[in-house]
Coordinates of C-alpha atoms in Angstrom, one line a residue:
M549 CA -7.6 -21.1 -15.8
F550 CA -9.4 -17.9 -16.7
N551 CA -12.5 -16.2 -18.0
R552 CA -12.1 -15.4 -21.7
T553 CA -15.6 -13.9 -22.2
R554 CA -15.0 -11.1 -19.7
C555 CA -11.7 -10.3 -18.1
L556 CA -9.0 -12.5 -16.6
Q557 CA -9.9 -13.2 -13.0
I558 CA -8.8 -15.6 -10.3
T559 CA -11.2 -16.5 -7.5
A560 CA -10.9 -18.7 -4.4
A561 CA -10.4 -22.4 -4.8
L562 CA -13.6 -24.2 -4.0
A563 CA -13.8 -25.6 -0.5
S564 CA -17.3 -27.0 -1.2
I565 CA -18.8 -27.5 -4.6
S566 CA -22.4 -28.2 -5.4
L567 CA -24.8 -27.6 -8.2
L568 CA -25.7 -24.0 -8.8
A569 CA -28.7 -22.6 -10.5
G570 CA -28.1 -22.2 -14.2
C571 CA -25.5 -24.9 -14.2
G572 CA -28.0 -27.7 -14.1
L573 CA -27.7 -31.2 -15.6
L574 CA -28.7 -31.4 -19.2
S575 CA -29.3 -34.8 -20.8
D576 CA -32.1 -33.7 -23.2
D577 CA -30.5 -30.7 -24.9
S578 CA -32.1 -27.8 -26.7
A579 CA -32.9 -28.2 -30.4
A580 CA -29.7 -28.8 -32.3
D581 CA -29.2 -28.5 -36.1
T582 CA -28.5 -31.5 -38.2
K583 CA -25.6 -30.3 -40.3
P584 CA -22.3 -30.9 -38.5
I585 CA -20.2 -27.9 -37.6
V586 CA -16.6 -28.1 -39.1
V587 CA -13.9 -26.6 -37.0
G588 CA -10.3 -26.1 -38.1
T589 CA -7.3 -26.0 -35.8
T590 CA -3.5 -26.4 -35.8
S591 CA -3.6 -28.3 -32.5
A592 CA -3.9 -32.0 -33.4
P593 CA -3.9 -34.5 -30.5
S594 CA -0.6 -36.2 -29.8
T595 CA -2.6 -39.2 -28.4
L596 CA -6.2 -40.0 -27.6
D597 CA -5.3 -41.4 -24.2
P598 CA -5.5 -38.8 -21.4
A599 CA -2.8 -40.6 -19.4
A600 CA -0.2 -39.6 -22.0
A601 CA -0.8 -36.0 -22.9
W602 CA -0.3 -32.6 -21.2
D603 CA -0.8 -30.5 -24.3
G604 CA -3.3 -29.4 -27.0
S605 CA -4.8 -32.9 -27.0
W606 CA -7.0 -31.5 -24.2
E607 CA -9.0 -29.9 -27.0
M608 CA -10.3 -33.3 -27.9
Y609 CA -10.6 -34.6 -24.4
R610 CA -12.9 -31.9 -23.1
N611 CA -15.5 -32.9 -25.8
V612 CA -15.4 -36.7 -25.5
Y613 CA -14.5 -37.4 -21.9
Q614 CA -16.0 -36.2 -18.6
T615 CA -14.3 -35.0 -15.5
L616 CA -15.6 -34.9 -11.9
L617 CA -15.7 -31.1 -12.1
A618 CA -15.5 -28.8 -15.1
F619 CA -15.3 -25.1 -16.0
P620 CA -18.4 -24.0 -17.9
T621 CA -18.0 -20.8 -19.9
G622 CA -18.1 -17.8 -17.6
S623 CA -17.0 -19.7 -14.5
T624 CA -13.7 -19.1 -12.6
K625 CA -14.1 -22.0 -10.3
P626 CA -14.9 -25.6 -11.0
Q627 CA -18.5 -26.8 -11.1
P628 CA -19.9 -30.3 -10.9
D629 CA -19.9 -32.5 -14.0
A630 CA -19.7 -36.2 -13.4
A631 CA -19.8 -35.5 -9.7
Q632 CA -23.0 -34.4 -7.9
N633 CA -20.9 -32.6 -5.3
C634 CA -17.3 -32.4 -4.0
E635 CA -15.8 -30.9 -0.9
F636 CA -12.8 -30.8 1.4
T637 CA -13.7 -32.7 4.5
D638 CA -11.0 -31.3 6.8
A639 CA -9.7 -27.9 7.7
Q640 CA -6.2 -28.6 6.4
N641 CA -7.3 -29.2 2.7
E642 CA -5.9 -32.8 2.8
S643 CA -9.0 -34.9 2.2
Y644 CA -11.3 -34.3 -0.7
R645 CA -14.6 -36.2 -1.2
C646 CA -16.7 -36.4 -4.3
T647 CA -20.1 -38.0 -4.7
L648 CA -20.9 -39.2 -8.2
R649 CA -24.2 -38.8 -10.0
K650 CA -26.3 -41.9 -10.3
G651 CA -26.6 -43.9 -13.5
L652 CA -23.6 -42.5 -15.4
K653 CA -22.3 -44.7 -18.2
F654 CA -19.4 -44.8 -20.6
S655 CA -20.1 -45.0 -24.3
D656 CA -19.4 -48.7 -24.2
G657 CA -22.3 -49.2 -21.7
E658 CA -20.0 -49.8 -18.7
P659 CA -20.9 -47.9 -15.5
L660 CA -19.0 -44.7 -14.6
D661 CA -18.7 -45.4 -10.9
A662 CA -16.2 -44.8 -8.1
K663 CA -14.0 -47.7 -9.2
A664 CA -13.8 -46.2 -12.7
V665 CA -12.8 -42.9 -11.3
K666 CA -10.0 -44.5 -9.2
H667 CA -8.9 -46.5 -12.2
S668 CA -8.8 -43.5 -14.5
L669 CA -6.6 -41.4 -12.1
D670 CA -4.4 -44.2 -10.7
R671 CA -3.3 -45.3 -14.2
I672 CA -2.0 -41.8 -14.9
R673 CA 0.5 -42.2 -12.1
T674 CA 1.2 -45.9 -12.8
I675 CA 1.9 -45.3 -16.5
G676 CA 4.0 -42.3 -15.6
S677 CA 4.3 -40.9 -19.2
K678 CA 7.0 -38.3 -19.5
V679 CA 4.6 -36.2 -21.6
G680 CA 1.5 -37.0 -19.5
P681 CA -0.2 -35.0 -16.7
K682 CA 1.1 -37.0 -13.8
D683 CA 2.9 -34.0 -12.3
L684 CA -0.4 -32.3 -11.8
F685 CA -1.3 -35.0 -9.3
G686 CA 1.9 -34.6 -7.3
S687 CA 0.0 -33.9 -4.1
L688 CA -2.2 -37.0 -4.4
D689 CA -1.4 -39.8 -2.0
K690 CA -4.1 -42.4 -2.5
I691 CA -7.7 -42.8 -3.6
E692 CA -10.4 -44.7 -1.7
T693 CA -13.8 -45.8 -2.8
P694 CA -16.1 -46.5 0.2
D695 CA -19.0 -47.2 -2.0
A696 CA -20.0 -47.2 -5.7
L697 CA -20.7 -43.4 -5.7
T698 CA -18.1 -42.1 -3.3
V699 CA -14.5 -41.2 -4.1
V700 CA -12.1 -39.9 -1.4
F701 CA -8.8 -38.3 -2.4
H702 CA -6.2 -38.3 0.4
L703 CA -3.5 -35.7 -0.3
K704 CA 0.1 -35.9 0.9
T705 CA 0.1 -32.2 1.8
P706 CA -2.6 -29.5 1.9
D707 CA -3.6 -28.5 -1.6
A708 CA -6.4 -26.0 -2.2
T709 CA -5.8 -26.2 -5.9
F710 CA -6.7 -29.9 -6.1
P711 CA -10.3 -29.2 -7.2
F712 CA -8.9 -27.2 -10.1
V713 CA -6.9 -30.2 -11.2
L714 CA -10.0 -32.5 -11.1
G715 CA -11.7 -29.9 -13.3
S716 CA -9.1 -30.1 -16.0
P717 CA -8.9 -32.6 -18.9
A718 CA -5.9 -34.1 -17.1
A719 CA -8.5 -35.9 -14.9
S720 CA -10.5 -37.3 -17.8
L721 CA -12.5 -40.4 -16.9
V722 CA -12.1 -43.5 -19.0
S723 CA -13.7 -46.9 -19.1
P724 CA -11.6 -49.6 -17.2
K725 CA -12.7 -52.1 -19.7
D726 CA -10.9 -50.4 -22.6
Y727 CA -8.0 -48.6 -20.9
P728 CA -5.3 -50.8 -19.3
A729 CA -4.1 -49.9 -15.9
D730 CA -0.4 -50.0 -16.8
K731 CA -0.1 -49.0 -20.5
V732 CA -1.4 -46.4 -22.9
R733 CA -4.3 -47.3 -25.2
E734 CA -3.1 -47.1 -28.8
D735 CA -6.0 -48.4 -31.0
G736 CA -7.0 -44.9 -32.1
K737 CA -10.4 -45.1 -30.3
V738 CA -12.1 -43.4 -27.4
T739 CA -14.4 -44.7 -24.7
G740 CA -15.7 -41.8 -22.6
S741 CA -18.8 -40.3 -21.3
G742 CA -18.6 -36.8 -22.6
P743 CA -21.0 -34.7 -24.8
Y744 CA -19.7 -36.4 -28.0
V745 CA -18.5 -39.8 -29.1
L746 CA -15.6 -40.2 -31.5
D747 CA -17.2 -41.6 -34.7
S748 CA -14.1 -41.7 -36.7
Y749 CA -10.5 -40.5 -36.5
K750 CA -7.7 -40.0 -39.0
E751 CA -4.5 -39.0 -37.1
G752 CA -3.3 -35.5 -38.0
A753 CA -6.2 -35.0 -40.4
E754 CA -9.7 -35.3 -39.0
A755 CA -11.9 -36.2 -36.0
V756 CA -15.6 -36.7 -36.5
L757 CA -17.6 -36.3 -33.3
G758 CA -21.2 -37.4 -33.0
R759 CA -23.8 -36.7 -30.3
N760 CA -23.5 -39.0 -27.3
G761 CA -27.0 -40.2 -26.7
S762 CA -26.4 -41.3 -23.1
Y763 CA -24.6 -38.1 -22.0
T764 CA -25.6 -36.5 -18.7
G765 CA -23.6 -33.5 -17.8
F766 CA -23.4 -29.7 -17.7
A767 CA -22.9 -29.1 -21.5
N768 CA -25.9 -27.8 -23.4
R769 CA -25.2 -29.1 -26.9
R770 CA -26.3 -26.7 -29.6
N771 CA -25.4 -29.0 -32.5
D772 CA -25.7 -32.6 -33.5
G773 CA -22.1 -33.2 -34.2
V774 CA -18.7 -31.5 -35.0
T775 CA -16.0 -32.4 -37.4
I776 CA -12.5 -31.2 -36.4
R777 CA -10.0 -30.8 -39.2
Y778 CA -6.3 -30.5 -38.4
F779 CA -4.0 -28.2 -40.3
T780 CA -0.2 -27.8 -40.3
D781 CA -0.4 -24.7 -42.4
S782 CA -2.5 -21.8 -40.9
A783 CA -2.7 -20.1 -44.3
K784 CA -4.6 -23.2 -45.7
M785 CA -6.8 -23.2 -42.7
V786 CA -7.8 -19.5 -43.3
A787 CA -8.4 -20.2 -47.0
S788 CA -10.7 -23.1 -46.0
L789 CA -12.7 -20.7 -43.8
K790 CA -13.0 -18.1 -46.5
S791 CA -14.1 -20.7 -49.1
K792 CA -16.7 -22.1 -46.7
E793 CA -15.0 -25.5 -46.4
I794 CA -15.0 -25.1 -42.7
D795 CA -17.2 -23.1 -40.3
A796 CA -14.7 -21.9 -37.6
I797 CA -11.0 -21.8 -36.8
Y798 CA -9.0 -21.6 -33.6
R799 CA -5.3 -21.7 -32.6
G800 CA -2.2 -21.1 -34.7
L801 CA -3.2 -17.9 -36.5
S802 CA -0.4 -15.5 -37.4
A803 CA -0.8 -11.7 -36.7
P804 CA -1.2 -10.9 -40.5
E805 CA -3.9 -13.6 -40.7
I806 CA -5.8 -12.2 -37.8
R807 CA -5.6 -8.7 -39.3
D808 CA -6.8 -10.1 -42.6
L809 CA -9.7 -11.9 -41.0
Q810 CA -10.7 -8.7 -39.1
S811 CA -10.6 -6.6 -42.3
P812 CA -13.7 -5.2 -44.0
D813 CA -12.9 -7.5 -47.0
A814 CA -13.1 -10.6 -44.9
H815 CA -16.3 -9.4 -43.2
G816 CA -17.7 -8.9 -46.7
Q817 CA -16.9 -12.6 -47.3
G818 CA -19.0 -13.6 -44.4
V819 CA -16.2 -14.0 -41.7
Q820 CA -16.5 -12.8 -38.1
V821 CA -13.7 -12.7 -35.5
V822 CA -14.1 -12.9 -31.7
E823 CA -11.2 -11.6 -29.6
N824 CA -10.8 -13.2 -26.2
V825 CA -8.7 -11.8 -23.3
G826 CA -6.3 -14.6 -22.4
A827 CA -3.0 -15.9 -21.2
E828 CA -1.4 -17.6 -24.1
I829 CA 2.2 -17.4 -23.1
R830 CA 5.6 -18.1 -24.8
Y831 CA 8.8 -18.8 -23.0
L832 CA 12.4 -19.6 -23.8
V833 CA 13.5 -22.6 -21.7
F834 CA 17.1 -23.1 -20.7
N835 CA 18.4 -26.7 -20.2
P836 CA 21.1 -26.7 -17.4
K837 CA 22.3 -30.1 -18.7
D838 CA 24.0 -28.1 -21.5
P839 CA 27.4 -26.9 -20.2
T840 CA 27.0 -23.5 -21.8
V841 CA 23.5 -22.8 -20.7
A842 CA 24.3 -24.1 -17.3
K843 CA 26.3 -20.9 -16.7
L844 CA 24.0 -18.4 -15.1
P845 CA 25.8 -15.3 -16.7
V846 CA 24.9 -16.8 -20.1
R847 CA 21.2 -17.0 -19.3
Q848 CA 21.3 -13.5 -17.7
A849 CA 23.0 -12.0 -20.7
I850 CA 20.3 -13.4 -23.0
A851 CA 17.7 -12.0 -20.6
Q852 CA 19.4 -8.6 -20.9
I853 CA 19.5 -8.6 -24.7
V854 CA 16.1 -9.9 -25.7
D855 CA 13.9 -7.0 -26.8
R856 CA 10.4 -8.1 -26.2
G857 CA 8.9 -4.9 -27.6
A858 CA 10.6 -5.3 -30.9
L859 CA 9.7 -9.0 -31.0
V860 CA 6.0 -8.3 -30.3
S861 CA 5.9 -5.4 -32.7
K862 CA 7.5 -7.2 -35.6
V863 CA 6.0 -10.6 -35.3
Y864 CA 2.7 -10.3 -33.4
Q865 CA 1.7 -6.7 -34.4
G866 CA -0.9 -6.0 -31.7
T867 CA -2.0 -9.5 -31.0
A868 CA 0.3 -9.9 -28.0
E869 CA 2.1 -7.8 -25.4
P870 CA 5.6 -8.2 -23.8
L871 CA 5.6 -10.4 -20.7
Y872 CA 8.1 -9.8 -17.8
S873 CA 6.8 -12.3 -15.3
M874 CA 5.8 -15.9 -14.8
V875 CA 2.3 -15.0 -13.7
P876 CA 0.7 -13.1 -16.5
K877 CA -1.0 -9.8 -16.5
G878 CA -4.5 -9.9 -15.0
V879 CA -3.8 -12.8 -12.6
V880 CA -3.5 -12.5 -8.9
G881 CA 0.2 -12.2 -7.9
H882 CA 1.3 -10.7 -11.2
K883 CA 4.5 -8.5 -11.0
T884 CA 7.2 -7.6 -13.4
P885 CA 10.5 -9.0 -11.9
F886 CA 12.2 -9.6 -15.2
Y887 CA 11.8 -6.0 -16.0
D888 CA 12.7 -4.9 -12.5
K889 CA 16.0 -6.9 -12.8
Y890 CA 16.9 -6.4 -16.4
G891 CA 15.0 -3.3 -17.6
H892 CA 15.1 -2.5 -21.3
A893 CA 17.3 -4.5 -23.7
D894 CA 20.9 -3.4 -23.2
V895 CA 23.8 -5.0 -25.0
K896 CA 26.4 -3.1 -22.9
K897 CA 25.0 -4.5 -19.7
A898 CA 24.9 -8.0 -21.2
Q899 CA 28.5 -7.6 -22.3
K900 CA 29.5 -6.7 -18.8
I901 CA 27.7 -9.7 -17.3
L902 CA 29.7 -12.0 -19.6
K903 CA 33.0 -10.2 -19.2
D904 CA 32.7 -10.4 -15.4
A905 CA 32.2 -14.1 -15.8
G906 CA 35.3 -14.4 -17.9
I907 CA 33.4 -15.1 -21.1
T908 CA 34.9 -13.0 -23.9
Q909 CA 34.2 -15.0 -27.1
P910 CA 30.7 -15.0 -28.8
V911 CA 28.6 -17.7 -27.2
E912 CA 27.4 -20.3 -29.7
L913 CA 24.0 -21.8 -29.0
T914 CA 21.3 -23.8 -30.8
F915 CA 17.7 -22.7 -30.3
W916 CA 14.9 -25.2 -31.0
Y917 CA 11.2 -24.7 -31.8
T918 CA 8.3 -26.7 -33.0
T919 CA 6.9 -26.2 -36.5
D920 CA 3.3 -27.3 -36.1
R921 CA 1.9 -26.5 -32.6
Y922 CA 1.8 -22.7 -32.2
G923 CA 1.3 -21.5 -35.7
S924 CA 3.4 -20.1 -38.5
S925 CA 4.6 -17.1 -36.5
T926 CA 6.8 -19.3 -34.4
A927 CA 9.5 -19.4 -37.1
E928 CA 9.4 -15.6 -37.5
E929 CA 9.7 -15.3 -33.7
F930 CA 12.8 -17.4 -33.5
T931 CA 14.3 -15.6 -36.5
E932 CA 13.8 -12.3 -34.7
L933 CA 15.4 -13.7 -31.5
K934 CA 18.4 -14.9 -33.5
R935 CA 18.7 -11.5 -35.1
Q936 CA 18.7 -9.7 -31.8
L937 CA 21.3 -12.0 -30.2
D938 CA 23.5 -12.2 -33.3
E939 CA 23.6 -8.4 -33.7
S940 CA 24.8 -8.0 -30.2
L941 CA 28.0 -9.9 -31.3
L942 CA 27.9 -11.6 -28.0
F943 CA 26.1 -14.7 -29.3
K944 CA 25.9 -16.8 -32.4
V945 CA 22.6 -18.6 -32.6
T946 CA 21.7 -21.6 -34.9
L947 CA 18.0 -22.4 -35.3
R948 CA 16.6 -25.9 -35.5
S949 CA 13.0 -27.1 -35.6
Q950 CA 11.0 -30.3 -35.4
P951 CA 7.3 -31.3 -35.7
W952 CA 5.6 -31.4 -32.3
K953 CA 5.8 -35.1 -31.5
T954 CA 9.5 -35.2 -32.2
F955 CA 10.1 -31.9 -30.6
Q956 CA 8.2 -33.0 -27.4
E957 CA 10.4 -36.2 -27.2
G958 CA 13.5 -34.0 -27.6
Y959 CA 12.9 -31.5 -24.9
K960 CA 11.6 -34.1 -22.5
G961 CA 14.8 -36.1 -23.2
Q962 CA 16.8 -32.9 -22.4
E963 CA 18.3 -32.9 -25.9
Y964 CA 17.9 -29.1 -26.6
P965 CA 20.0 -26.5 -24.9
V966 CA 17.5 -23.7 -25.5
F967 CA 13.9 -24.2 -26.8
G968 CA 10.6 -22.5 -27.1
R969 CA 7.5 -23.5 -25.2
G970 CA 4.0 -22.2 -25.2
W971 CA 1.7 -22.4 -22.2
F972 CA -2.0 -22.4 -21.9
P973 CA -3.0 -22.6 -18.2
D974 CA -4.5 -25.8 -16.9
F975 CA -6.8 -24.1 -14.4
P976 CA -7.5 -20.6 -13.2
D977 CA -5.0 -20.1 -10.4
P978 CA -1.6 -18.4 -10.1
D979 CA -0.2 -21.7 -8.9
N980 CA -0.5 -23.1 -12.4
F981 CA 2.0 -20.5 -13.7
I982 CA 4.7 -21.5 -11.1
A983 CA 4.3 -25.1 -10.0
P984 CA 4.4 -26.8 -13.5
F985 CA 7.8 -25.4 -14.1
I986 CA 9.6 -26.6 -11.0
G987 CA 10.5 -30.0 -9.6
K988 CA 12.7 -32.9 -10.7
E989 CA 10.2 -33.7 -13.3
N990 CA 8.2 -30.8 -14.7
A991 CA 6.2 -29.6 -17.7
V992 CA 9.3 -28.5 -19.7
G993 CA 11.5 -31.5 -18.9
T994 CA 14.4 -29.5 -17.3
P995 CA 14.8 -30.3 -13.6
Y996 CA 14.6 -27.2 -11.5
E997 CA 14.3 -27.4 -7.7
P998 CA 14.4 -24.0 -6.0
A999 CA 14.2 -25.0 -2.4
E1000 CA 12.4 -21.8 -1.2
I1001 CA 9.6 -22.3 -3.7
L1002 CA 9.3 -26.0 -3.2
T1003 CA 9.4 -26.2 0.6
D1004 CA 8.1 -22.9 1.7
L1005 CA 6.2 -20.7 -0.8
L1006 CA 4.0 -23.1 -2.6
P1007 CA 3.1 -25.2 0.5
K1008 CA 2.0 -21.9 2.2
T1009 CA -0.3 -20.9 -0.8
R1010 CA -1.8 -24.3 -1.0
R1011 CA -3.1 -24.2 2.5
E1012 CA -5.1 -21.1 1.6
G1013 CA -8.7 -21.6 0.5
D1014 CA -8.7 -17.9 -0.3
R1015 CA -6.4 -18.0 -3.3
S1016 CA -5.7 -14.3 -3.3
A1017 CA -4.1 -14.7 0.2
G1018 CA -1.0 -16.1 -1.4
S1019 CA -0.1 -13.1 -3.5
Q1020 CA 3.0 -12.3 -1.5
Q1021 CA 4.4 -15.9 -1.9
F1022 CA 3.7 -15.8 -5.7
E1023 CA 5.5 -12.5 -6.0
R1024 CA 8.5 -13.9 -4.2
A1025 CA 8.5 -17.0 -6.4
Q1026 CA 8.6 -14.9 -9.5
Q1027 CA 11.6 -13.0 -8.2
I1028 CA 13.5 -16.3 -7.8
F1029 CA 12.6 -17.2 -11.4
A1030 CA 14.0 -13.8 -12.6
E1031 CA 17.2 -14.3 -10.6
D1032 CA 17.8 -17.9 -11.9
V1033 CA 16.5 -17.3 -15.5
R1034 CA 15.6 -21.0 -16.0
L1035 CA 12.8 -19.7 -18.2
L1036 CA 12.5 -16.4 -19.9
P1037 CA 8.9 -15.1 -20.4
L1038 CA 8.6 -13.5 -23.8
W1039 CA 5.0 -12.5 -24.4
Q1040 CA 1.4 -12.9 -23.5
G1041 CA -1.2 -13.1 -26.3
K1042 CA -4.8 -12.8 -26.9
L1043 CA -6.9 -15.7 -28.3
Y1044 CA -9.0 -15.5 -31.4
V1045 CA -11.9 -17.6 -32.8
A1046 CA -13.0 -16.9 -36.4
A1047 CA -16.2 -18.2 -37.8
R1048 CA -18.6 -17.9 -40.7
E1049 CA -21.3 -15.3 -40.1
D1050 CA -24.0 -17.9 -40.1
V1051 CA -22.4 -19.8 -37.2
A1052 CA -23.0 -18.6 -33.6
G1053 CA -21.4 -19.4 -30.3
A1054 CA -17.8 -18.4 -31.0
E1055 CA -18.0 -15.9 -28.1
R1056 CA -18.8 -18.8 -25.7
A1057 CA -16.7 -21.6 -27.3
L1058 CA -13.6 -21.2 -25.1
D1059 CA -13.9 -22.3 -21.5
P1060 CA -11.8 -20.7 -18.7
Q1061 CA -9.0 -23.1 -19.5
T1062 CA -9.0 -21.9 -23.2
V1063 CA -10.2 -25.3 -24.3
M1064 CA -12.7 -25.4 -27.1
Q1065 CA -16.2 -26.4 -26.1
M1066 CA -17.5 -27.6 -29.5
W1067 CA -21.1 -27.9 -28.2
E1068 CA -21.4 -24.1 -28.1
F1069 CA -21.4 -23.7 -31.9
Y1070 CA -24.7 -23.7 -33.8
R1071 CA -26.0 -22.4 -37.1
K1072 CA -28.2 -19.3 -36.8
T1073 CA -30.4 -20.5 -39.6
S1074 CA -31.4 -23.5 -37.5
W1075 CA -33.6 -21.4 -35.3

């Protein structure tokens, strides 16, 4: 994904990955304090099984599961984790070989060997969960295990982004003994090999993570354990931080809450805020199954009316900026095709688009959003979108909302004509801002198969080990998105971590995928 501690960068996909100095294996970590760190978030796991989640559940996965590769803080390309080394073995980027470290074990004592890796990744595709990460493995043909420590991935087509996928929590490794090959594990437990073990779990309320004594990997744990508390109300989460009930908070903060936490008053109460450059993105998604939204002029008219500047100013107040592209600012291939095509918000132009299509009556639509995934500002955001469209007199918008689990089922079932989705990149490559949103089955559940992108542009970029070499193709892909308006980018936001002043590590806690690395937190007084 991207480097939060400095600036957003994209570098070449790794053709050959090996241990680097400073990223060594750490099984006997530096001194850790004994009092657990308590972290609050609005992003509760939808499931504990990696085969069935492509969402904020990754926050948990990164801390309790391992992957062959990973993205330590400060890295922009995947580094070895459970693997000792990985590399493409052909010039076409179609065969990828990983050699595992010796002696790795899961928390149940079972060996983490090549067969376990194959089992972990094969089951994702076998189970085929609609809300799981199977689409990230679209280029994978088959997995071979020549011996106990060797895994060979054969790809259907060249794919230089495949190492990035293996470095994401989508490729979390699980124990074959406890995770069936053909169904999701549902007992509320975890068997992984990550930095922590899941000592206890109360769905939607709390996860208690304890130190994994047999862990061998890249993470240098600065604490003995972390408790994660899940909130549906960000105001309560902020109050808990101020009252010292929790030590740090992440995700779901509204703009007024961020400003409050950055104020001298909050600083006087012992609160610090770390601002991270990032690519938290919001889109409107249009479902062509709906007969009204299926009309291109309707989608184009909405794109012509939405005033991103007003939206960001009123709702996000300096914590976000307008986004006019699929690939966000700071990433290779970023352009502004939605601005180039639609310019500033203009009701008269929208009226002409509809009139030319023979649409003269106000268009009635229902917009859906989730109440408990992206924070309390989501409701304000959709209220502002409704205001803009209603005041144009060209649209009449009704708002509906659902909790995340129900909302997720709804949009994957193509039940919503228009809905809001947030996006946190899976890995640091412009491909991840285009590919997840196309195909018969994609991340937003609305089939979209632009032939030029699928058969020409993406295949060309994936043959390039130098990821910057595909800029022209990514720019063209964004033009196609702007013409079709199947998604409407709204804004790109910063990410914030707030913590008590006696807690250190907040500036390193987000990895380049914006996933929280709980092991970076520690108490300053423990030194």
